[in-house]
Short mmCIF file of C-alpha atoms and ligand atoms in Angstrom, two decimals:
data_model
loop_
_atom_site.label_atom_id
_atom_site.label_comp_id
_atom_site.label_asym_id
_atom_site.label_seq_id
_atom_site.Cartn_x
_atom_site.Cartn_y
_atom_site.Cartn_z
CA MET A 228 0.21 0.19 0.22
CA ASN A 229 1.89 3.34 -1.21
CA ARG A 230 -0.91 5.95 -0.93
CA ARG A 231 -0.15 9.23 -0.52
CA VAL A 232 -0.55 10.01 3.55
CA ARG A 233 -3.69 11.99 4.38
CA VAL A 234 -4.07 12.49 8.13
CA ARG A 235 -7.09 14.44 9.74
CA PHE A 236 -8.20 16.32 12.81
CA ALA A 237 -11.95 16.01 13.16
CA PRO A 238 -13.12 18.10 16.24
CA SER A 239 -16.66 18.34 17.50
CA PRO A 240 -18.07 22.10 17.76
CA THR A 241 -19.13 21.50 21.13
CA GLY A 242 -17.02 23.96 22.62
CA PRO A 243 -13.70 25.81 22.60
CA LEU A 244 -11.00 23.38 21.45
CA HIS A 245 -8.84 22.22 24.61
CA MET A 246 -4.82 22.23 24.55
CA GLY A 247 -5.29 18.15 24.51
CA GLY A 248 -7.36 18.74 21.12
CA VAL A 249 -4.62 21.13 19.65
CA ARG A 250 -2.05 18.43 20.15
CA THR A 251 -3.74 16.28 18.74
CA ALA A 252 -4.24 18.96 15.43
CA LEU A 253 -0.43 19.47 16.15
CA TYR A 254 0.79 15.72 15.77
CA ASN A 255 -1.42 15.24 12.80
CA TYR A 256 0.26 18.11 11.32
CA LEU A 257 3.76 17.02 12.03
CA PHE A 258 2.84 13.74 10.57
CA ALA A 259 1.53 15.21 7.58
CA LYS A 260 4.54 17.55 7.02
CA LYS A 261 6.62 14.93 8.24
CA HIS A 262 5.26 12.55 5.00
CA GLY A 263 4.38 15.36 2.70
CA GLY A 264 1.02 14.64 3.02
CA ASP A 265 -2.21 16.51 3.64
CA PHE A 266 -3.50 17.16 6.71
CA LEU A 267 -7.46 17.64 6.87
CA LEU A 268 -10.12 19.68 9.15
CA ARG A 269 -13.19 18.10 9.19
CA ILE A 270 -15.77 19.31 11.24
CA GLU A 271 -17.78 16.17 13.19
CA ASP A 272 -21.25 17.93 14.08
CA THR A 273 -23.25 15.13 13.92
CA ASP A 274 -24.79 15.60 17.85
CA GLN A 275 -26.40 18.86 17.23
CA THR A 276 -27.82 18.55 20.99
CA ARG A 277 -24.11 19.44 22.14
CA PHE A 278 -23.38 22.54 19.25
CA VAL A 279 -22.11 25.31 20.44
CA GLU A 280 -22.41 28.88 18.70
CA GLY A 281 -18.88 30.24 17.47
CA ALA A 282 -16.69 26.72 18.37
CA GLU A 283 -16.28 25.98 14.50
CA ASN A 284 -14.61 29.32 14.06
CA TYR A 285 -12.73 29.15 17.63
CA ILE A 286 -10.95 26.08 16.07
CA ILE A 287 -9.96 27.61 12.53
CA GLU A 288 -9.09 30.61 14.15
CA SER A 289 -7.08 28.27 16.96
CA LEU A 290 -5.09 26.30 14.32
CA LYS A 291 -4.23 29.67 12.54
CA TRP A 292 -2.67 31.33 15.65
CA CYS A 293 -0.69 27.93 16.29
CA GLY A 294 0.60 28.13 12.58
CA ILE A 295 -0.67 24.30 12.10
CA MET A 296 -3.55 25.34 9.50
CA PRO A 297 -4.82 22.23 7.41
CA ASN A 298 -4.23 22.03 3.64
CA GLU A 299 -7.79 21.04 3.16
CA GLY A 300 -11.13 20.91 4.94
CA GLN A 301 -13.73 23.16 6.37
CA GLY A 302 -13.15 26.46 5.72
CA ILE A 303 -10.46 25.82 2.94
CA GLY A 304 -11.67 23.79 0.51
CA GLY A 305 -10.63 20.55 -1.45
CA ASP A 306 -11.66 17.79 -3.48
CA PHE A 307 -13.42 15.59 -0.84
CA GLY A 308 -15.62 17.70 0.79
CA PRO A 309 -18.14 18.75 1.95
CA TYR A 310 -15.96 18.85 5.20
CA LYS A 311 -18.65 19.47 7.67
CA GLN A 312 -20.46 16.05 8.71
CA SER A 313 -24.02 18.03 9.08
CA GLU A 314 -23.65 19.21 5.36
CA ARG A 315 -22.63 15.37 4.03
CA LYS A 316 -25.66 14.14 6.05
CA ASP A 317 -27.93 16.55 3.51
CA ALA A 318 -25.61 15.67 0.48
CA ASN A 319 -26.95 12.28 1.78
CA MET A 320 -23.43 10.90 1.50
CA TYR A 321 -24.67 8.20 4.55
CA THR A 322 -27.73 6.57 4.54
CA GLN A 323 -26.42 4.00 1.57
CA TYR A 324 -23.81 2.74 3.60
CA ALA A 325 -26.18 2.25 6.91
CA MET A 326 -28.71 0.22 4.38
CA GLN A 327 -26.10 -1.51 3.26
CA LEU A 328 -25.04 -3.08 6.65
CA VAL A 329 -28.51 -3.78 7.17
CA GLU A 330 -28.87 -5.70 4.03
CA SER A 331 -25.73 -7.25 4.83
CA GLY A 332 -27.06 -8.49 8.21
CA HIS A 333 -24.32 -6.79 10.33
CA ALA A 334 -26.65 -4.28 11.16
CA TYR A 335 -30.51 -3.55 12.31
CA TYR A 336 -33.53 -1.42 13.24
CA ALA A 337 -34.06 -0.96 16.20
CA PHE A 338 -37.64 0.93 17.00
CA ASP A 339 -37.63 0.62 20.63
CA THR A 340 -37.81 4.39 21.98
CA ALA A 341 -35.67 6.41 24.40
CA GLU A 342 -38.24 6.09 27.22
CA GLU A 343 -38.51 2.34 26.89
CA LEU A 344 -35.11 1.80 26.53
CA GLU A 345 -34.69 3.99 30.01
CA GLU A 346 -36.88 1.94 31.41
CA MET A 347 -34.82 -1.39 30.83
CA ARG A 348 -31.78 0.51 32.48
CA GLU A 349 -33.84 1.59 35.14
CA LEU A 350 -34.93 -1.90 35.92
CA ALA A 351 -31.88 -3.31 35.30
CA LYS A 352 -30.28 -0.87 38.29
CA LYS A 353 -33.10 -2.26 40.49
CA ALA A 354 -32.03 -5.90 39.62
CA LYS A 355 -28.57 -4.95 40.28
CA MET A 356 -26.80 -4.90 37.05
CA PRO A 357 -26.01 -1.30 36.56
CA ASN A 358 -24.24 -1.49 33.41
CA TRP A 359 -27.30 -2.41 30.91
CA GLN A 360 -26.47 -2.37 27.55
CA TYR A 361 -28.23 -3.04 24.12
CA ASN A 362 -25.94 -5.99 23.06
CA SER A 363 -25.91 -9.43 21.64
CA ILE A 364 -27.84 -10.58 25.05
CA THR A 365 -30.70 -8.42 25.62
CA ARG A 366 -31.67 -7.27 21.61
CA GLY A 367 -33.65 -10.57 21.35
CA SER A 368 -35.59 -9.03 23.93
CA LEU A 369 -35.94 -5.66 22.27
CA LYS A 370 -38.00 -4.30 19.21
CA ASN A 371 -35.88 -4.89 16.45
CA SER A 372 -35.35 -6.50 13.20
CA ILE A 373 -34.02 -9.38 14.76
CA SER A 374 -36.84 -10.28 17.40
CA LEU A 375 -39.63 -9.18 15.32
CA SER A 376 -41.21 -10.81 12.49
CA GLU A 377 -40.55 -9.67 9.00
CA ASP A 378 -43.67 -8.66 8.81
CA GLU A 379 -44.08 -6.66 11.74
CA VAL A 380 -40.74 -4.88 10.62
CA LYS A 381 -42.68 -4.03 7.19
CA ALA A 382 -45.43 -2.82 8.45
CA ARG A 383 -43.31 -0.51 11.44
CA LEU A 384 -41.28 0.85 8.06
CA ASP A 385 -44.33 1.38 6.13
CA VAL A 386 -45.93 3.40 8.69
CA GLY A 387 -43.07 5.54 8.91
CA ASP A 388 -42.80 4.22 12.71
CA PRO A 389 -39.10 6.42 14.04
CA PHE A 390 -36.20 3.74 13.98
CA THR A 391 -32.67 3.50 14.88
CA ILE A 392 -29.93 1.24 12.90
CA ARG A 393 -27.78 -0.67 15.21
CA ILE A 394 -24.56 -2.72 14.95
CA LYS A 395 -25.05 -6.55 15.28
CA MET A 396 -22.05 -7.08 17.29
CA PRO A 397 -21.08 -10.41 17.16
CA ARG A 398 -20.94 -12.83 19.98
CA ASN A 399 -17.73 -13.82 21.32
CA GLU A 400 -14.98 -12.37 18.42
CA ASP A 401 -11.99 -11.08 18.87
CA VAL A 402 -11.39 -8.08 17.46
CA ARG A 403 -7.43 -7.70 16.80
CA PHE A 404 -5.68 -4.55 15.22
CA HIS A 405 -2.64 -2.64 15.20
CA ASP A 406 -1.70 0.78 16.72
CA GLU A 407 1.22 2.50 15.97
CA ILE A 408 1.56 3.69 19.67
CA ARG A 409 0.39 1.21 21.57
CA GLY A 410 1.16 -2.37 19.42
CA TRP A 411 -1.35 -4.98 19.08
CA VAL A 412 -4.78 -4.74 20.67
CA THR A 413 -7.38 -7.21 21.21
CA VAL A 414 -10.94 -6.59 22.21
CA ASN A 415 -13.64 -9.36 22.49
CA THR A 416 -16.88 -8.43 21.19
CA ASN A 417 -18.66 -10.05 24.13
CA ASN A 418 -17.47 -6.68 25.81
CA LEU A 419 -18.84 -4.20 23.42
CA ASP A 420 -22.82 -3.01 23.00
CA ASP A 421 -24.37 -2.64 19.60
CA LYS A 422 -24.08 0.73 19.02
CA VAL A 423 -26.92 3.16 17.11
CA LEU A 424 -24.87 4.10 13.89
CA TYR A 425 -28.07 5.87 12.57
CA LYS A 426 -30.25 7.83 14.51
CA SER A 427 -34.03 8.36 13.85
CA ASP A 428 -33.38 11.74 12.86
CA GLY A 429 -31.99 10.61 9.66
CA MET A 430 -28.42 11.57 11.14
CA PRO A 431 -25.57 9.08 11.20
CA THR A 432 -24.04 8.91 14.77
CA TYR A 433 -20.30 9.87 15.13
CA HIS A 434 -19.22 6.23 14.19
CA LEU A 435 -20.50 5.80 11.29
CA ALA A 436 -20.00 9.43 9.96
CA ASN A 437 -16.39 8.81 11.33
CA ILE A 438 -15.44 5.80 9.16
CA VAL A 439 -17.60 6.83 5.69
CA ASP A 440 -15.51 10.16 5.64
CA ASP A 441 -12.27 8.81 6.85
CA HIS A 442 -12.65 6.09 3.84
CA LEU A 443 -14.12 8.28 1.12
CA MET A 444 -11.32 11.25 1.77
CA GLU A 445 -8.77 8.27 1.59
CA ILE A 446 -7.41 9.18 5.25
CA THR A 447 -4.48 6.76 5.95
CA HIS A 448 -3.52 7.24 9.44
CA VAL A 449 -6.13 7.97 12.17
CA ILE A 450 -4.04 9.67 14.78
CA ARG A 451 -6.42 10.89 17.47
CA GLY A 452 -7.06 11.06 21.64
CA GLU A 453 -6.77 7.83 23.71
CA GLU A 454 -10.17 8.62 24.58
CA TRP A 455 -11.48 7.04 21.38
CA LEU A 456 -9.34 4.15 21.95
CA PRO A 457 -12.69 1.82 23.39
CA SER A 458 -14.61 2.62 20.09
CA ALA A 459 -11.79 1.65 17.62
CA PRO A 460 -13.01 -2.13 18.01
CA LEU A 461 -15.97 -1.17 16.64
CA HIS A 462 -14.68 0.95 13.65
CA VAL A 463 -12.41 -2.25 12.72
CA LEU A 464 -15.35 -4.27 11.98
CA LEU A 465 -17.39 -1.34 10.07
CA TYR A 466 -14.06 -1.20 7.86
CA ARG A 467 -14.50 -4.95 7.65
CA TYR A 468 -18.36 -5.26 7.18
CA LEU A 469 -18.31 -2.25 4.61
CA GLY A 470 -15.43 -4.14 2.60
CA TRP A 471 -12.72 -1.50 3.34
CA GLU A 472 -10.30 -3.77 5.38
CA GLU A 473 -7.88 -3.30 2.66
CA THR A 474 -7.43 0.98 2.81
CA MET A 475 -8.38 0.88 6.65
CA PRO A 476 -6.10 3.75 7.93
CA LEU A 477 -3.74 3.20 11.00
CA PHE A 478 -4.39 4.04 13.82
CA ALA A 479 -2.51 6.17 16.84
CA HIS A 480 -4.12 6.72 19.76
CA LEU A 481 -2.34 9.54 21.41
CA PRO A 482 -1.57 9.24 25.35
CA LEU A 483 -3.75 11.72 27.71
CA LEU A 484 -2.96 14.67 29.29
CA LEU A 485 -3.00 14.67 32.82
CA LYS A 486 -3.52 17.30 35.57
CA PRO A 487 -0.13 18.90 37.02
CA ASP A 488 -0.53 16.45 40.03
CA GLY A 489 -0.93 13.32 37.56
CA ASN A 490 -4.36 12.26 39.02
CA GLY A 491 -6.76 12.39 35.99
CA LYS A 492 -7.38 14.20 33.06
CA LEU A 493 -6.64 17.73 32.33
CA SER A 494 -10.18 18.99 31.93
CA LYS A 495 -11.36 22.37 30.73
CA ARG A 496 -12.78 23.18 33.82
CA ASP A 497 -9.01 22.95 35.49
CA GLY A 498 -7.53 25.75 33.84
CA ASP A 499 -8.40 28.46 35.19
CA ARG A 500 -9.17 27.05 38.90
CA LEU A 501 -5.56 25.72 39.12
CA GLY A 502 -4.39 29.35 37.79
CA PHE A 503 -3.14 28.16 33.81
CA PRO A 504 -4.92 28.40 30.90
CA VAL A 505 -6.27 24.96 29.01
CA PHE A 506 -7.27 27.07 25.92
CA PRO A 507 -5.45 28.28 23.39
CA LEU A 508 -7.30 31.54 22.73
CA GLU A 509 -9.57 33.50 25.43
CA TRP A 510 -13.25 32.11 24.70
CA LYS A 511 -16.62 33.71 26.10
CA ASP A 512 -19.02 31.13 26.28
CA PRO A 513 -22.19 32.42 24.43
CA SER A 514 -24.80 31.25 27.00
CA THR A 515 -23.32 32.09 30.30
CA GLY A 516 -20.77 34.80 29.33
CA GLU A 517 -18.12 33.28 31.15
CA ILE A 518 -14.44 34.32 30.17
CA SER A 519 -12.14 31.41 30.08
CA SER A 520 -8.18 32.67 29.79
CA GLY A 521 -6.12 31.40 26.41
CA TYR A 522 -2.51 31.33 25.88
CA LYS A 523 -2.35 34.01 23.45
CA GLN A 524 -4.13 36.51 25.35
CA LYS A 525 -1.79 35.61 28.44
CA GLY A 526 1.41 36.39 26.83
CA TYR A 527 2.34 33.05 25.32
CA PHE A 528 4.36 33.01 22.54
CA LYS A 529 2.77 30.33 19.74
CA GLU A 530 6.01 28.86 19.29
CA SER A 531 6.43 27.98 22.66
CA PHE A 532 2.86 27.08 23.01
CA ILE A 533 3.44 24.51 20.32
CA ASN A 534 6.90 23.31 21.61
CA MET A 535 6.07 22.94 25.28
CA LEU A 536 2.64 20.89 23.63
CA ALA A 537 4.84 19.02 20.89
CA PHE A 538 6.86 17.82 24.18
CA LEU A 539 3.41 16.27 26.31
CA GLY A 540 3.80 12.64 25.14
CA TRP A 541 6.68 12.57 22.80
CA ASN A 542 10.28 13.35 23.05
CA PRO A 543 13.14 13.36 20.12
CA GLY A 544 15.27 10.90 22.10
CA THR A 545 17.74 13.66 22.84
CA PRO A 546 18.19 16.04 25.53
CA GLN A 547 17.40 18.92 22.80
CA GLU A 548 14.43 20.71 24.18
CA ILE A 549 13.93 23.71 22.19
CA PHE A 550 12.07 23.09 19.00
CA SER A 551 10.96 25.39 15.91
CA LEU A 552 8.13 24.01 13.82
CA ASP A 553 10.24 23.24 10.99
CA GLU A 554 12.49 21.36 13.46
CA LEU A 555 9.41 19.56 15.03
CA VAL A 556 8.49 18.25 11.43
CA GLU A 557 11.79 16.75 11.06
CA ALA A 558 11.83 15.54 14.31
CA PHE A 559 8.69 13.74 14.74
CA THR A 560 7.76 10.26 14.87
CA LEU A 561 5.11 8.24 16.13
CA GLU A 562 7.50 5.55 17.49
CA ARG A 563 8.42 7.82 19.86
CA VAL A 564 5.08 8.97 20.91
CA SER A 565 4.67 7.59 24.56
CA LYS A 566 1.76 5.05 26.07
CA SER A 567 1.08 6.52 29.39
CA GLY A 568 -0.60 9.75 30.07
CA ALA A 569 1.52 13.08 29.77
CA LYS A 570 1.51 15.02 32.89
CA PHE A 571 0.47 18.78 32.39
CA ASP A 572 3.40 21.25 33.58
CA PRO A 573 2.53 24.97 34.00
CA ASP A 574 5.83 25.65 35.27
CA LYS A 575 7.59 24.35 32.37
CA THR A 576 5.52 25.73 30.18
CA LYS A 577 6.54 29.31 31.46
CA TRP A 578 10.40 28.01 30.91
CA PHE A 579 9.61 27.17 27.35
CA ASN A 580 8.06 31.01 27.06
CA GLN A 581 11.06 32.65 28.77
CA GLN A 582 13.31 30.73 26.58
CA TYR A 583 11.69 32.02 23.02
CA LEU A 584 11.91 35.60 24.95
CA ARG A 585 15.35 35.06 25.49
CA SER A 586 16.02 34.19 22.17
CA LYS A 587 14.26 37.18 20.42
CA SER A 588 16.36 40.33 19.24
CA ASP A 589 16.19 43.53 21.51
CA LEU A 590 14.73 45.28 18.22
CA GLU A 591 12.04 42.54 18.28
CA LEU A 592 11.20 42.50 22.01
CA GLY A 593 11.21 46.17 22.13
CA SER A 594 8.37 45.97 19.32
CA LEU A 595 6.34 43.79 21.03
CA LEU A 596 6.75 46.11 24.18
CA LYS A 597 5.49 49.00 21.86
CA GLU A 598 2.38 46.98 21.27
CA LYS A 599 1.44 47.54 25.15
CA ILE A 600 2.47 50.67 26.27
CA GLN A 601 1.18 54.16 25.85
CA GLY A 602 3.51 57.46 25.18
CA ASP A 603 6.17 57.95 22.22
CA PHE A 604 9.04 56.10 22.68
CA SER A 605 11.37 55.23 20.01
CA LEU A 606 11.72 51.65 19.03
CA GLU A 607 15.64 51.94 20.02
CA TYR A 608 14.75 53.01 23.36
CA LEU A 609 12.51 50.32 23.92
CA ALA A 610 15.09 47.57 22.49
CA GLY A 611 17.20 48.92 25.27
CA VAL A 612 14.50 48.28 27.95
CA ALA A 613 14.02 45.07 26.63
CA ASN A 614 17.42 44.21 26.83
CA LEU A 615 17.83 44.96 30.14
CA MET A 616 14.79 43.42 31.45
CA LYS A 617 14.67 40.39 29.56
CA GLU A 618 16.71 38.71 32.11
CA ARG A 619 14.11 38.80 34.60
CA ALA A 620 10.96 38.20 32.52
CA SER A 621 9.25 35.24 30.84
CA PHE A 622 6.08 36.96 29.39
CA ILE A 623 6.49 40.55 27.74
CA ASP A 624 4.18 41.68 30.34
CA ASP A 625 7.15 41.36 32.92
CA MET A 626 8.90 43.63 31.26
CA LEU A 627 6.41 46.02 32.13
CA GLU A 628 7.38 46.09 35.58
CA GLY A 629 10.25 48.40 34.47
CA ASP A 630 7.24 51.20 34.91
CA TYR A 631 10.21 53.24 35.45
CA PHE A 632 11.37 53.18 31.87
CA PHE A 633 8.11 54.55 30.71
CA GLY A 634 7.74 57.83 33.13
CA LYS A 635 9.17 59.00 36.53
CA PRO A 636 8.47 56.80 39.50
CA SER A 637 4.91 57.79 41.27
CA GLU A 638 5.72 56.04 44.83
CA TYR A 639 8.91 55.02 46.22
CA ASP A 640 9.12 51.48 47.61
CA LYS A 641 7.88 51.45 51.11
CA ASP A 642 10.15 48.40 52.49
CA THR A 643 13.25 49.38 50.82
CA VAL A 644 12.39 53.34 52.21
CA ASN A 645 12.25 51.95 55.90
CA LYS A 646 15.37 49.75 56.03
CA LYS A 647 17.82 51.97 53.50
CA TRP A 648 17.04 55.45 54.02
CA LYS A 649 19.11 56.98 56.48
CA PRO A 650 19.13 60.57 57.85
CA GLU A 651 22.39 60.95 56.32
CA THR A 652 21.20 59.30 52.70
CA PRO A 653 19.91 62.76 51.09
CA ALA A 654 23.29 64.16 51.44
CA LEU A 655 24.98 61.52 50.05
CA ILE A 656 22.53 60.94 47.11
CA SER A 657 23.41 64.78 46.86
CA GLU A 658 26.76 64.98 46.15
CA LEU A 659 26.69 61.43 44.45
CA LYS A 660 24.82 63.56 41.89
CA GLU A 661 27.03 66.23 41.40
CA ARG A 662 30.03 63.44 41.10
CA PHE A 663 27.30 61.94 38.30
CA ALA A 664 26.90 65.50 36.69
CA ASN A 665 30.43 65.60 35.90
CA VAL A 666 31.60 62.70 34.42
CA SER A 667 33.21 62.54 31.43
CA GLU A 668 31.33 60.48 29.04
CA TRP A 669 26.77 59.21 30.33
CA LYS A 670 28.02 55.20 30.05
CA SER A 671 27.04 52.82 32.31
CA GLU A 672 30.71 51.43 32.82
CA VAL A 673 31.99 55.23 33.53
CA LEU A 674 29.09 55.66 36.17
CA GLU A 675 29.84 52.46 37.55
CA SER A 676 33.33 53.26 38.16
CA THR A 677 32.49 57.16 39.34
CA PHE A 678 30.28 55.44 41.77
CA LYS A 679 32.68 53.10 42.80
CA THR A 680 35.42 55.84 43.72
CA PHE A 681 32.94 57.89 45.22
CA LEU A 682 32.05 55.03 47.72
CA GLU A 683 35.65 54.45 48.72
CA GLU A 684 36.45 57.82 49.36
CA LYS A 685 33.62 57.65 51.64
CA GLY A 686 34.26 54.82 53.48
CA LEU A 687 31.23 53.42 52.20
CA GLY A 688 29.73 50.02 51.57
CA MET A 689 27.49 49.40 48.46
CA GLY A 690 25.05 48.35 50.48
CA ALA A 691 24.73 52.28 51.95
CA ILE A 692 23.65 53.85 48.61
CA LEU A 693 22.99 51.58 45.68
CA PRO A 694 19.80 50.91 46.79
CA ASN A 695 18.93 54.39 47.65
CA PHE A 696 20.54 55.12 44.50
CA ARG A 697 17.97 52.80 43.02
CA LEU A 698 15.25 54.21 45.05
CA THR A 699 15.26 58.07 43.94
CA VAL A 700 15.57 56.73 40.22
CA THR A 701 12.89 53.87 39.79
CA GLY A 702 11.14 53.87 42.92
CA LYS A 703 12.03 50.24 43.40
CA GLY A 704 14.06 48.09 45.54
CA MET A 705 15.05 45.88 42.83
CA GLY A 706 16.12 45.80 39.16
CA PRO A 707 18.83 45.28 36.64
CA SER A 708 21.79 47.23 36.95
CA MET A 709 21.26 50.62 38.12
CA PHE A 710 23.96 51.76 35.66
CA ALA A 711 22.32 50.71 32.39
CA ILE A 712 19.58 51.94 33.84
CA ALA A 713 21.02 55.29 34.23
CA GLU A 714 22.62 55.52 30.81
CA LEU A 715 19.14 54.25 28.93
CA LEU A 716 17.21 56.99 31.05
CA GLY A 717 20.06 59.80 30.16
CA LYS A 718 22.21 62.07 32.18
CA GLU A 719 19.05 64.75 32.79
CA GLU A 720 16.43 62.49 33.39
CA THR A 721 18.62 60.78 35.93
CA LEU A 722 20.03 63.50 37.56
CA THR A 723 16.33 65.24 37.99
CA ARG A 724 14.82 61.79 39.65
CA MET A 725 17.91 61.75 41.91
CA GLN A 726 16.87 65.26 43.26
CA GLU A 727 13.17 64.77 43.04
CA GLY A 728 14.11 61.59 45.20
CA ILE A 729 15.82 63.60 47.52
CA ASP A 730 12.90 66.34 48.19
CA LYS A 731 10.25 63.75 48.56
CA ILE A 732 11.24 60.61 49.96
N1 LIG B 163 -15.05 13.83 16.58
C1 LIG B 163 -14.17 13.20 17.74
C2 LIG B 163 -13.48 14.38 18.42
O1 LIG B 163 -14.61 15.17 18.73
C3 LIG B 163 -12.85 12.57 16.81
C4 LIG B 163 -12.27 11.68 16.60
C5 LIG B 163 -11.53 11.17 15.76
O2 LIG B 163 -10.69 11.61 15.54
O3 LIG B 163 -11.98 9.98 14.97
O4 LIG B 163 -12.87 14.20 19.17
#
């Protein structure tokens, strides 16, 4: 089988895309690019009751922000459309396959109403059999085309009785398939139920639509979350029963994303509760108006978000941790995806951002700063600010802590004032100011040596005066080199601030 690699990301538009979903999209993207294949976006909206306004758009915007846009699919186009299942249903692309399964005896009509099924479940619960299922054992006593006579089935169909179509799960058969990450998986059909394939409203369920679409769209690899592993045996049977086994895609089920403490799956609700975003972009719930934070708005670079996600469940087998998207394409293989759950680490996520921030040029950081501040500052000046602040920053916003670069201090750090500002301080700062006023050149090194000479002459230690110098100029107790700050602020500004400090503190 030497087919062109075609993979798909197939989210359901039931809400914002969780970072686990973005990781699935990313691995699909990497795999497709690595093999020179296609990466498709298909919207799986067969469950209309869970449709959420704006979710589809959110999914596309998120992929766009991450720089991992599919090259074919919903909102993009291609030869295998439509790429949204509700539209494929309208184009009548599923019914014939449901019928084919009924005709070949692999599926059957079921006429039981939702209420009747609920009743069965309740009865079973009372009889202490809580996991009641529609399956090879119970189907004989339910209302379907296996238990009812041919005439009755025909009569019901003729009068338009609502029906679903269910798979007829064989009894006691081993379904065996190979997972690219997990190896061979075997499941006995006695553990599987007769899943609905086709609903009474004429809509296929996820299972049927997914198989039909993957087949018609010539998908070669299904790379998706572990939560779909239990459905895979059913999917394998559907390929077999529809006669498509030869071109059945290979499966790769990705490990779960776990909470930072490793206890359970990272859920949509965890994020803001535990203090980090779980969504790529900010999301406003259309029904409640509730806002969930997004990586983009929290100040993460898309490169670091992607780099971090790539490592949640995969590693390159070398110590290298910083990878551009192109390098990820180069290095990625399904063999190096792990089977066990990947613990999400918010600190590591920040670390990645810090690495990317540090790797940017001062000019680049300066122009990012420019977007965040008011006031007319030259790019060169902002690059200077970035140069001083980036060592302490994980985010562009962290650099704004140096607010003194953009205006005089409006207050002076109380702790430092209490600890360091002594009765003799004003006179010393005043003298230091005079020395600075006379330096040959306003340069950080010159200021530093002038400062040291001054200390020696006075027989003072650094601690007696440096924090106070900082206080007057920045209002803060800590920060980058004071001499570098002074150089950047300029002579006049520095001397003015020193005087104002003396007057105000
Ligand atoms: N619609 C499924 C989801 O929301 C897709 C599962 C699959 O990729 O087969 O994740």
